[in-house]
Short mmCIF file of C-alpha atoms and ligand atoms in Angstrom, two decimals:
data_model
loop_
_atom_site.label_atom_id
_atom_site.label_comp_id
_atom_site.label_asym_id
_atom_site.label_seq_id
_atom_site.Cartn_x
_atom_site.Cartn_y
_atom_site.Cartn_z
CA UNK U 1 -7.59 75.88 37.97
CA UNK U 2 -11.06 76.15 37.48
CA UNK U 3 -13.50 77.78 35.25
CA UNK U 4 -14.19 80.05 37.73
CA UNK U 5 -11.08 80.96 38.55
CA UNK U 6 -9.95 81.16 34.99
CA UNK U 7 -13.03 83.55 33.81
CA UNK U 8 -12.43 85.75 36.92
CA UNK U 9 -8.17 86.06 36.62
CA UNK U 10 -9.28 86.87 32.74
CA UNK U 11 -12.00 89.59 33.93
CA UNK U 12 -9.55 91.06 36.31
CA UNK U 13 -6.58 90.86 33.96
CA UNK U 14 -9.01 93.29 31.39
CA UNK U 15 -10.44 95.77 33.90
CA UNK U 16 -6.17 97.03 34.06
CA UNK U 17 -6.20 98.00 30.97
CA UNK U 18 -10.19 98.68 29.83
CA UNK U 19 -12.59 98.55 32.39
CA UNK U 20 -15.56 98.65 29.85
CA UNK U 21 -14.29 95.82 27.80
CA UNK U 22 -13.87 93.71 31.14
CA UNK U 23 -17.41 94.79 32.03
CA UNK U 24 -18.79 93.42 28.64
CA UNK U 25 -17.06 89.69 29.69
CA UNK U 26 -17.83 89.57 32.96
CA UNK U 27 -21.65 90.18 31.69
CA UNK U 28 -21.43 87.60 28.91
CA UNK U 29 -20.03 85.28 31.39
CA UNK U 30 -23.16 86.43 33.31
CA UNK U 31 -25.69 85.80 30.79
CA UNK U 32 -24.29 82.25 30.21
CA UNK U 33 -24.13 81.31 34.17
CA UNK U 34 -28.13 82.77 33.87
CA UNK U 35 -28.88 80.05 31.71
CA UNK U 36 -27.27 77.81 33.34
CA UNK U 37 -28.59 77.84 36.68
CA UNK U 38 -32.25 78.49 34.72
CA UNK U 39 -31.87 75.33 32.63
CA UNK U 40 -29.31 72.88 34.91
CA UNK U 41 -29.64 74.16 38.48
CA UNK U 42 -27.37 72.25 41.50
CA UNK U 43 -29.80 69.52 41.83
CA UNK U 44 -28.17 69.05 45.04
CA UNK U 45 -30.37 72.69 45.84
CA UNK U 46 -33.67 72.45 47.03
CA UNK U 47 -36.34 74.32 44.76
CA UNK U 48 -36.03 77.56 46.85
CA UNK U 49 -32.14 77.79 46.85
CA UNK U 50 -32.07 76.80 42.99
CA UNK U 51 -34.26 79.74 42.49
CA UNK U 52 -31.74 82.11 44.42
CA UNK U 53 -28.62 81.37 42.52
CA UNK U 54 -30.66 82.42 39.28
CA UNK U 55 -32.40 85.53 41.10
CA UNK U 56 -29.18 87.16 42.21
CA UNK U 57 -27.05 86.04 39.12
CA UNK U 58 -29.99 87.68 37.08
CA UNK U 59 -30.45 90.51 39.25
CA UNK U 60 -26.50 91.19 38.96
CA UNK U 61 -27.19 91.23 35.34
CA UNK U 62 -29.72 93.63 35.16
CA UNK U 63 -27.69 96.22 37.60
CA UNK U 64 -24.26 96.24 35.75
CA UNK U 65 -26.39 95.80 32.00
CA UNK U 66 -28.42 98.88 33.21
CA UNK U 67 -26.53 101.61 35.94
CA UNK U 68 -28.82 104.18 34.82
CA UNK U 69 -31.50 102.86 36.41
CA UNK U 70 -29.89 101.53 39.84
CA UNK U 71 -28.46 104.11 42.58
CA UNK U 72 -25.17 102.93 44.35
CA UNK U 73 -26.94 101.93 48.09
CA UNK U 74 -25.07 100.59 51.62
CA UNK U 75 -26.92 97.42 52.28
CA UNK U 76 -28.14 98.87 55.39
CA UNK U 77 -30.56 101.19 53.49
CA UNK U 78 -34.32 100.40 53.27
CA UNK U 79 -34.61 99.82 49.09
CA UNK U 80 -38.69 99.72 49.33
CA UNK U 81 -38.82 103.51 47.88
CA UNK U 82 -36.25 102.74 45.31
CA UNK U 83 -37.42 99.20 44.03
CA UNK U 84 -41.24 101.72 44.01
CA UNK U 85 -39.93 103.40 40.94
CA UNK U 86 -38.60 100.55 39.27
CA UNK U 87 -34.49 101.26 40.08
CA UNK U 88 -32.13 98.48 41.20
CA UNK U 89 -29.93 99.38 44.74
CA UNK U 90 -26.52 98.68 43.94
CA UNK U 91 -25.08 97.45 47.28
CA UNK U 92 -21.58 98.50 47.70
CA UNK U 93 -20.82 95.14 49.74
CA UNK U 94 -23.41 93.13 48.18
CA UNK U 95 -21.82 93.69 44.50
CA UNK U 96 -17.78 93.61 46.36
CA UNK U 97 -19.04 90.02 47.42
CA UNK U 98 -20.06 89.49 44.42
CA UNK U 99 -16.87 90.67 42.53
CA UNK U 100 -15.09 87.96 45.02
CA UNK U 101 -17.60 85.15 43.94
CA UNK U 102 -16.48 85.81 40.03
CA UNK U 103 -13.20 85.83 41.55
CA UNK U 104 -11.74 88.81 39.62
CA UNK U 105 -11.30 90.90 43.01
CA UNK U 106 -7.47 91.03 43.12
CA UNK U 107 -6.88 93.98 40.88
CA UNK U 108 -9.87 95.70 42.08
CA UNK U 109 -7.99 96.04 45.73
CA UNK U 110 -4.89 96.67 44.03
CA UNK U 111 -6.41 99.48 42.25
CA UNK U 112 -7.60 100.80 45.63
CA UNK U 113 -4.82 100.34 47.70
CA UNK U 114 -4.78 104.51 48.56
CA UNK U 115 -7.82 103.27 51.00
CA UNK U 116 -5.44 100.75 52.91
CA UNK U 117 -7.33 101.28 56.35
CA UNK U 118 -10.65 100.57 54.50
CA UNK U 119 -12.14 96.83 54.31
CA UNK U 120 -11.76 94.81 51.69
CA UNK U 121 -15.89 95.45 50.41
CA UNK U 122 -15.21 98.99 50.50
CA UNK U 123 -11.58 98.63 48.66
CA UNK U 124 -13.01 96.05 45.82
CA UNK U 125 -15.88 98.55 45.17
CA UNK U 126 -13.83 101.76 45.04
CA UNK U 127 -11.16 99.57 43.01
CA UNK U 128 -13.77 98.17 40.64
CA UNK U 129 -15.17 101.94 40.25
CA UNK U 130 -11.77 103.44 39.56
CA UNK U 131 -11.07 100.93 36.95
CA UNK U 132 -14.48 101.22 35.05
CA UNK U 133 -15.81 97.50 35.35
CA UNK U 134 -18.02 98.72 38.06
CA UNK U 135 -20.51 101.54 36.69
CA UNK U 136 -21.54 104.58 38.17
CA UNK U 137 -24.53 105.15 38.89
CA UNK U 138 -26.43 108.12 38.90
CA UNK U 139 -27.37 108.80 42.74
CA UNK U 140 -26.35 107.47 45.72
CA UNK U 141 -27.94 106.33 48.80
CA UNK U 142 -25.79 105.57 52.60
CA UNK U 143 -26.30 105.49 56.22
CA UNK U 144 -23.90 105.61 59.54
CA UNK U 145 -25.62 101.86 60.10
CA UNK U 146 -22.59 99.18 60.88
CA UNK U 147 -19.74 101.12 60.02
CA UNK U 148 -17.97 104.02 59.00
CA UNK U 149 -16.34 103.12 55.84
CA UNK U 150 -19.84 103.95 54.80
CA UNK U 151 -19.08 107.68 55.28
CA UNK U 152 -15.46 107.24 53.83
CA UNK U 153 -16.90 105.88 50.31
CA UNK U 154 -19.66 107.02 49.66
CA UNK U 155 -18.87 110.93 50.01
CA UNK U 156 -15.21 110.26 48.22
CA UNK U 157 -17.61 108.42 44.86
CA UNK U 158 -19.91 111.70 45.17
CA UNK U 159 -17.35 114.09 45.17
CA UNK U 160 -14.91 112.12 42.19
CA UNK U 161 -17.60 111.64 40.10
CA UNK U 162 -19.86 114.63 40.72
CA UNK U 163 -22.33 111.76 41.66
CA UNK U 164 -25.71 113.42 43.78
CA UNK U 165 -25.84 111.39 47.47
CA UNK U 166 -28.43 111.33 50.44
CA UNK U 167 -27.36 109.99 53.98
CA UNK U 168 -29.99 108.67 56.32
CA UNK U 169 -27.97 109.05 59.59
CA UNK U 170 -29.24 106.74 62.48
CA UNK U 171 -28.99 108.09 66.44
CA UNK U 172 -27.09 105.80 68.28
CA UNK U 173 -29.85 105.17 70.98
CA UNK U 174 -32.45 102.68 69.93
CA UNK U 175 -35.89 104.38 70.98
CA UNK U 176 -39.18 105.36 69.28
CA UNK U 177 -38.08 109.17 68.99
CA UNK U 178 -35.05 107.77 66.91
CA UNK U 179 -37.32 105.47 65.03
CA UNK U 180 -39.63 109.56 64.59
CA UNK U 181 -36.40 110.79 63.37
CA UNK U 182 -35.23 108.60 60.93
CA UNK U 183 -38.89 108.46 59.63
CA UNK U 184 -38.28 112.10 59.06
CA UNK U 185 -35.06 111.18 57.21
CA UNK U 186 -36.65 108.72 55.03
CA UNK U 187 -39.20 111.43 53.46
CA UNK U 188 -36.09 113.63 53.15
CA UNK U 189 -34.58 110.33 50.78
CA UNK U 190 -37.99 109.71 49.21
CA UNK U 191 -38.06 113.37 47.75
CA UNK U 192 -34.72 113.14 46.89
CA UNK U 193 -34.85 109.78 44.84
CA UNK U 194 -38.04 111.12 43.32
CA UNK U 195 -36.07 114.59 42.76
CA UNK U 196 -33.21 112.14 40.80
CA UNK U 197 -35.49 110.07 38.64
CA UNK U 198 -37.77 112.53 38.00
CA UNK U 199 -40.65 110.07 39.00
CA UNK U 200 -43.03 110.36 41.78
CA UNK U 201 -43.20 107.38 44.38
CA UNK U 202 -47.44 106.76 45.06
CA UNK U 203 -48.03 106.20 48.96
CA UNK U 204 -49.97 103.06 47.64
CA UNK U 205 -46.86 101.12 45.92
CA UNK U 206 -44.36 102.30 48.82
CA UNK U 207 -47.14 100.47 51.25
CA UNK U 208 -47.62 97.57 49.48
CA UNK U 209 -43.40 97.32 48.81
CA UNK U 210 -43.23 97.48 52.84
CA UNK U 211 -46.06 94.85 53.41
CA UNK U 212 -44.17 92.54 51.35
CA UNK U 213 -40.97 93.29 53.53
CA UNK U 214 -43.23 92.51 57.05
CA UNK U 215 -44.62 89.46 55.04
CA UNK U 216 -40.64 88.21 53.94
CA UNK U 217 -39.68 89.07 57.53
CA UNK U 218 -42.19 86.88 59.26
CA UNK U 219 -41.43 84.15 56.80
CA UNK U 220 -38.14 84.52 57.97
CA UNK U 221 -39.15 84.21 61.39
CA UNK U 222 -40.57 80.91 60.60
CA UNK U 223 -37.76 79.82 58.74
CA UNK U 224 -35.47 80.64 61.63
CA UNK U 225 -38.01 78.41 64.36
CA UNK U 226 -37.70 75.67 61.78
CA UNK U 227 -33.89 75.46 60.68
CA UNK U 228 -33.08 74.06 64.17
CA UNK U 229 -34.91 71.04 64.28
CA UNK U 230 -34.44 70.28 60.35
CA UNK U 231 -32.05 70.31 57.21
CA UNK U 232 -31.87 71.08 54.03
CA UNK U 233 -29.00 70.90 51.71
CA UNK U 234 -27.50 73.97 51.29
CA UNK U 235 -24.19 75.82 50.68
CA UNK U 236 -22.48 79.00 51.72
CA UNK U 237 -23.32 80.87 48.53
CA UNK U 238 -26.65 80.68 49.05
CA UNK U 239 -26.48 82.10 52.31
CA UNK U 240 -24.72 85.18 50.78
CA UNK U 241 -27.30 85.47 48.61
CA UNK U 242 -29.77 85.50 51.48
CA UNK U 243 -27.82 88.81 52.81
CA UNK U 244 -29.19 90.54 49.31
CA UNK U 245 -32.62 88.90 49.45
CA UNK U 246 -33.13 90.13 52.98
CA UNK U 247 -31.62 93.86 52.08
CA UNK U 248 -31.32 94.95 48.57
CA UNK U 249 -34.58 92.89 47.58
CA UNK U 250 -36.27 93.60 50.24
CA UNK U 251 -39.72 94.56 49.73
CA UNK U 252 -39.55 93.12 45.75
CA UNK U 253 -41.85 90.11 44.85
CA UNK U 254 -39.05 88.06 44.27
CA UNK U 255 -37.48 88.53 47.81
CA UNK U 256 -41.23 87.39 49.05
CA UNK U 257 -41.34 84.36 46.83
CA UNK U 258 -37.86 83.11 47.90
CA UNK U 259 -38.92 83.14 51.64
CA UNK U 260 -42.15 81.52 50.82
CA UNK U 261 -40.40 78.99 48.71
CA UNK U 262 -37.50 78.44 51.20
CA UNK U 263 -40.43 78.22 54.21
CA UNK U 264 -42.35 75.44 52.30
CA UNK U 265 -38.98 73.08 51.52
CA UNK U 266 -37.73 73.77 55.13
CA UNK U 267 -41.50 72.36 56.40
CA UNK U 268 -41.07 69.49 54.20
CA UNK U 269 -36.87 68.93 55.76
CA UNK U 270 -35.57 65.55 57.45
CA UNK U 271 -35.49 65.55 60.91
CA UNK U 272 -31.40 67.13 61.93
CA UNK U 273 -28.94 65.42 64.18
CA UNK U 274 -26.12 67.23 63.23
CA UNK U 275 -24.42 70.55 64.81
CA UNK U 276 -25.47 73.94 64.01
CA UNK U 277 -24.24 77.20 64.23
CA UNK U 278 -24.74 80.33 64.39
CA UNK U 279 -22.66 82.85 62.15
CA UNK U 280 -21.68 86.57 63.43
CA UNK U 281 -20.97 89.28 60.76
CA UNK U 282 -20.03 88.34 57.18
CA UNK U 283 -19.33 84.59 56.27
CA UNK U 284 -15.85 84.19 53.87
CA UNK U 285 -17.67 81.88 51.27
CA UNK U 286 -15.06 81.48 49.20
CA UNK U 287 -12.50 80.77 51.26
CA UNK U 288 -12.15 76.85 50.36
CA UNK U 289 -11.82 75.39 53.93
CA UNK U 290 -15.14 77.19 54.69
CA UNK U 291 -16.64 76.03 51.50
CA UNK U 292 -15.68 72.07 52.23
CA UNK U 293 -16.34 72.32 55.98
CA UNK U 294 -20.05 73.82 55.29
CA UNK U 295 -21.45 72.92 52.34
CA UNK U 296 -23.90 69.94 51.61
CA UNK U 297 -22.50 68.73 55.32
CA UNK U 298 -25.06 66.63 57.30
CA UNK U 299 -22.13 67.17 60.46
CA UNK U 300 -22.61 70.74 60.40
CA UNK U 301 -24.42 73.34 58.96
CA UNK U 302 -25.07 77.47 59.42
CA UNK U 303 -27.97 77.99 60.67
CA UNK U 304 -28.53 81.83 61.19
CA UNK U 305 -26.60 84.46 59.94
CA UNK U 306 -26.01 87.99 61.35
CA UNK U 307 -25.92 89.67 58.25
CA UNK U 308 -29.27 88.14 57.09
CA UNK U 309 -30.92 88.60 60.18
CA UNK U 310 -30.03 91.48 61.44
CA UNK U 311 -32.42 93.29 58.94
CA UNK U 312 -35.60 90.78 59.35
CA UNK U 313 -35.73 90.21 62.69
CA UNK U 314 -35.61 94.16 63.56
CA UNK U 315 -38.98 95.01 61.83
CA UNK U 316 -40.93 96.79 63.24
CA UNK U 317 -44.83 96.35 62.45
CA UNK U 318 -46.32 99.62 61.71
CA UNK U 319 -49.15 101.09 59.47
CA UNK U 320 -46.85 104.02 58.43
CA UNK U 321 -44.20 102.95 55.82
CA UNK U 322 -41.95 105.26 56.96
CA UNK U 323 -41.78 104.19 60.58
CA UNK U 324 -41.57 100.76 60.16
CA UNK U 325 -38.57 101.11 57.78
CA UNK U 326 -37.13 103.43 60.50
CA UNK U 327 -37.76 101.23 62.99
CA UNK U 328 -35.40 98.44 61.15
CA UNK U 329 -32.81 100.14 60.80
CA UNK U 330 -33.11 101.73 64.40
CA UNK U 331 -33.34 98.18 65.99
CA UNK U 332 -30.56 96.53 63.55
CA UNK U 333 -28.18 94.28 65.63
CA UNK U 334 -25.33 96.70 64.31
CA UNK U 335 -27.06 99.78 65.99
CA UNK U 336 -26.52 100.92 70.13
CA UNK U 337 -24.17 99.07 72.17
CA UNK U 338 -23.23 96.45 72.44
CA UNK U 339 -25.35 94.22 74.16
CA UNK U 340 -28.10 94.92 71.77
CA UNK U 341 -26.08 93.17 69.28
CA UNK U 342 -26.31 90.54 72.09
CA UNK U 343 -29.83 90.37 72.63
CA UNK U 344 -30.42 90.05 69.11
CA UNK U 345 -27.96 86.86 68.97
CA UNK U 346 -29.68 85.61 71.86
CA UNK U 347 -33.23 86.17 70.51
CA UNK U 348 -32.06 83.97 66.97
CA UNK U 349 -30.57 81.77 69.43
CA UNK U 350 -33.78 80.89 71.09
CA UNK U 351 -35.20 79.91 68.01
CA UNK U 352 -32.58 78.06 66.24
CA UNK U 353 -30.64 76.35 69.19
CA UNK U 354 -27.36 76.63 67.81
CA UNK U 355 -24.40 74.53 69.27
CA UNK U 356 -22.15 77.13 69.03
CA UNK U 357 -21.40 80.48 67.57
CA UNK U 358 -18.58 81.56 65.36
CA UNK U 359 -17.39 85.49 65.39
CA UNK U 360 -15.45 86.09 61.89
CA UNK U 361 -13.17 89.18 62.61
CA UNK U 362 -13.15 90.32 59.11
CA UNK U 363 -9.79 92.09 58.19
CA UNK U 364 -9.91 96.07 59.08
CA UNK U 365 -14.09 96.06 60.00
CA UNK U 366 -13.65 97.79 63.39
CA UNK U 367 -17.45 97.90 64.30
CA UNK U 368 -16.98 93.94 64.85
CA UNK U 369 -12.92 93.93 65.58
CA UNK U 370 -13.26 96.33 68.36
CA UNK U 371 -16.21 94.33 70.13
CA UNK U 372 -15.53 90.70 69.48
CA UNK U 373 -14.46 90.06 72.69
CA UNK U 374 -16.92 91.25 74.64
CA UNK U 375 -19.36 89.22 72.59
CA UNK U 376 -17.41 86.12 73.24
CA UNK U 377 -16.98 86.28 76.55
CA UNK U 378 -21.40 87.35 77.06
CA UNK U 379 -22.11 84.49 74.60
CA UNK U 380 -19.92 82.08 76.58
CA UNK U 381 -21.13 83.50 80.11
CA UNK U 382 -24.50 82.53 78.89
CA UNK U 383 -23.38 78.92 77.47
CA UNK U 384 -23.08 79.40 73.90
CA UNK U 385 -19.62 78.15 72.64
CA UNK U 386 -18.39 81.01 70.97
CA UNK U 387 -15.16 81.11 68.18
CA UNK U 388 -13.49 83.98 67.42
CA UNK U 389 -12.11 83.36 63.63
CA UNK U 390 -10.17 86.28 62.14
CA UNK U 391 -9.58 86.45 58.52
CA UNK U 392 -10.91 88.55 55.58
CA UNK U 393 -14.33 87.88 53.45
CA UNK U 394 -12.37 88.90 49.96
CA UNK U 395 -9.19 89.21 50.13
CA UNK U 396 -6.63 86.26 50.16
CA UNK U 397 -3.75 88.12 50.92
CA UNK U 398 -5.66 88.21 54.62
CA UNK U 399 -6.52 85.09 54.65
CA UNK U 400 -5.04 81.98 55.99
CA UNK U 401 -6.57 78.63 54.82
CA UNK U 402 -4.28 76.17 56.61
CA UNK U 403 -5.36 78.16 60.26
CA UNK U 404 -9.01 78.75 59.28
CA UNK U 405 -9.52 74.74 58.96
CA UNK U 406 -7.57 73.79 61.71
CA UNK U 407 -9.32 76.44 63.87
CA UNK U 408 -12.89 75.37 62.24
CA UNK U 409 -12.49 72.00 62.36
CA UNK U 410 -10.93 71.96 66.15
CA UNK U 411 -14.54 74.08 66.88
CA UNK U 412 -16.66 71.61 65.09
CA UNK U 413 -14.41 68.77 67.12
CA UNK U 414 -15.31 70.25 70.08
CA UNK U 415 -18.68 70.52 70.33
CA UNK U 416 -19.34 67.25 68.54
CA UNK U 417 -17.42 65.51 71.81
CA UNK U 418 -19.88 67.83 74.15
CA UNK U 419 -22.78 66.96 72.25
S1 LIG L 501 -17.03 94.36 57.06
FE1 LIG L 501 -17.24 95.95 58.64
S2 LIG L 501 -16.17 97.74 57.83
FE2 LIG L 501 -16.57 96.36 56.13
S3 LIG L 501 -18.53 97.01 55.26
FE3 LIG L 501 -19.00 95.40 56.73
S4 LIG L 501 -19.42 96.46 58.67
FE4 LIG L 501 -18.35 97.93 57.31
#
């Protein structure tokens, strides 16, 4: 067993019987992992992914040391007005992913399993809530964006623990009037958080939050025309970690400096000969087959990642802060039908010129589940090699690790021989 695993069975062993207690090891464990990747970083890590191990582990920190000032967020939620007045979003998914990564997430969903038709980021968060090692924080934020367990968890937090919440709902047709409306919306949020913290939010910092977003984003855009034709070392984690960077961070100086870091080792990355692919919805990083097939690989590497992109890629350059977060969450890939999800694979597929796609069907998420075919067969139509892998991003009981590496590897087989 590892120390990992140990720490993790320990923390969730605690949270059972004393959520707080478990909280206070899981943050010493924290602290000391902090240090760690400060002081003795992966040296297998370039500079920029080095620095995004110790970024998230320390922004974790902060957000579970400090709940008072953080608001429970979906990760679909623009955080520049929140990060404006100095509070932490507290993804719902982001910190479930996280939970799994400490590995402690099995009697979170046990303590949740009233919410069987829920996924397994909603269940671990509602889990780790009911059993006190997750705090609760004093507002919420949510939107309709990707899915509805938003509007199953969010409301059921509010109303069990009197918590104050504001929903930003987006239309489901992707125009500029929707992009007016949600504009609207996003006022509506602003005087709400300001209403919450009892701090007003200057025109000038939300501005200058958003150009750092539009700078992050076309970073991003750069990285994504440059991760096709070179590689650097890198692992699954730290393309998890990419999901908060390009979300919860989004619009902080440390979000910025990770893409500008990242941009600068990428420009300086050995020419690539091996496969790449592309990665629909949520990646199970610590599932082990996924971990051994795709980490510090030369033979084959992730290359784009729905969840990462789907924000950056969507931005939409405007003077008014407002609009142009409206306009990303309007034109996210998990917004309209379905072939705007398409489009937007296609349009990271023109830059990165994957080999082939894979389409994880993560346990009970029926925005994905219910159109996965459909995006196989347009991907395929079009000549992108397209795998549908089911399993579940957290929870093992839902996963199968004998069937995810044959069915990987097979994939990887396969378009190595057409190569
Ligand atoms: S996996 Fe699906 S259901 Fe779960 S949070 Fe993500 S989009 Fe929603």
């Amino acid at each position: 067993m590892s120390v990992v695993d140990a720490f993790g069975g320990k923390v969730g062993e605690l949270a059972v019987t004393d959520g707080q207690k478990a909280r206070s090891l899981m943050l010493l464990g924290y602290v000391a992992q902090e240090f760690r990747l400060k002081w003795f970083p992966d040296k297998r890590l370039p500079k920029s992914k080095q620095y995004l191990s110790w970024l998230i582990m320390r922004y974790m920190r902060g957000v579970l040391r400090h709940p008072e000032q953080s608001a429970m967020t979906s990760l679909f939620i623009p955080c520049e007005p929140l990060l404006s007045v100095g509070y932490a979003p507290y993804s719902a998914e982001g910190v479930s992913a996280f939970m799994t990564g400490t590995r402690c997430q099995d009697p979170l969903l046990d303590a949740a399993d009233e919410d069987p038709g829920l996924c397994s980021y909603h269940r671990i968060f509602l889990g780790g809530t009911r059993l006190g090692l997750l705090p609760t924080p004093p507002f919420l934020l949510y939107t309709n964006v990707a899915c509805d367990a938003n509007m199953i968890t969010f409301p059921h937090v509010s109303r069990t623990y009197h918590i104050p919440r504001f929903c930003v709902e987006v239309p489901y047709e992707i125009s500029q009037d929707s992009v007016r409306y949600v504009a609207d919306e996003l006022r509506e949020m602003v005087t709400f958080i300001e209403d919450q913290t009892h701090r007003l939010i200057a025109q000038d910092t939300l501005r200058s939050a958003v150009n750092r977003s539009r700078e992050a984003c076309s970073l991003y855009l750069r990285y994504l025309d440059l991760v096709g034709s070179v590689n650097v070392p890198g692992d699954v984690t730290s393309q998890m970690y990419e999901i908060m960077t390009n979300h919860m961070l989004l619009g902080s100086e440390e979000s910025l400096r990770y893409w500008r870091m990242a941009v600068s080792d990428y420009e300086k990355g050995k020419p690539d000969h091996g496969l790449k692919l592309l990665w629909i919805h949520t990646i199970p990083f610590a599932q082990m087959p996924v971990r051994t097939l795709l980490n510090f690989n030369p033979r084959v590497r992730i290359v784009a990642c729905e969840m990462s992109y789907e924000s950056m890629i969507a931005f939409q350059d405007d003077p008014d802060p407002y609009l142009a977060m409206a306009g990303r969450m309007v034109r996210s890939s998990f917004c309209g039908g379905v072939e705007h999800r398409v489009d937007q694979i296609l349009a990271v597929q023109k830059r990165v010129h994957a080999d082939g796609a894979v389409l994880f069907g993560h346990w009970g998420c029926k925005a994905t589940l219910a159109s996965s075919g459909m995006i196989k067969d347009e991907l395929e139509a079009l000549g992108l090699p397209c795998l549908f892998l089911d399993g579940d991003g957290c929870d093992i009981h839902n996963q199968s690790d004998g069937q995810t590496e044959t069915r990987l590897q097979a994939f990887v087989e396969m378009l190595e021989a057409g190569k």
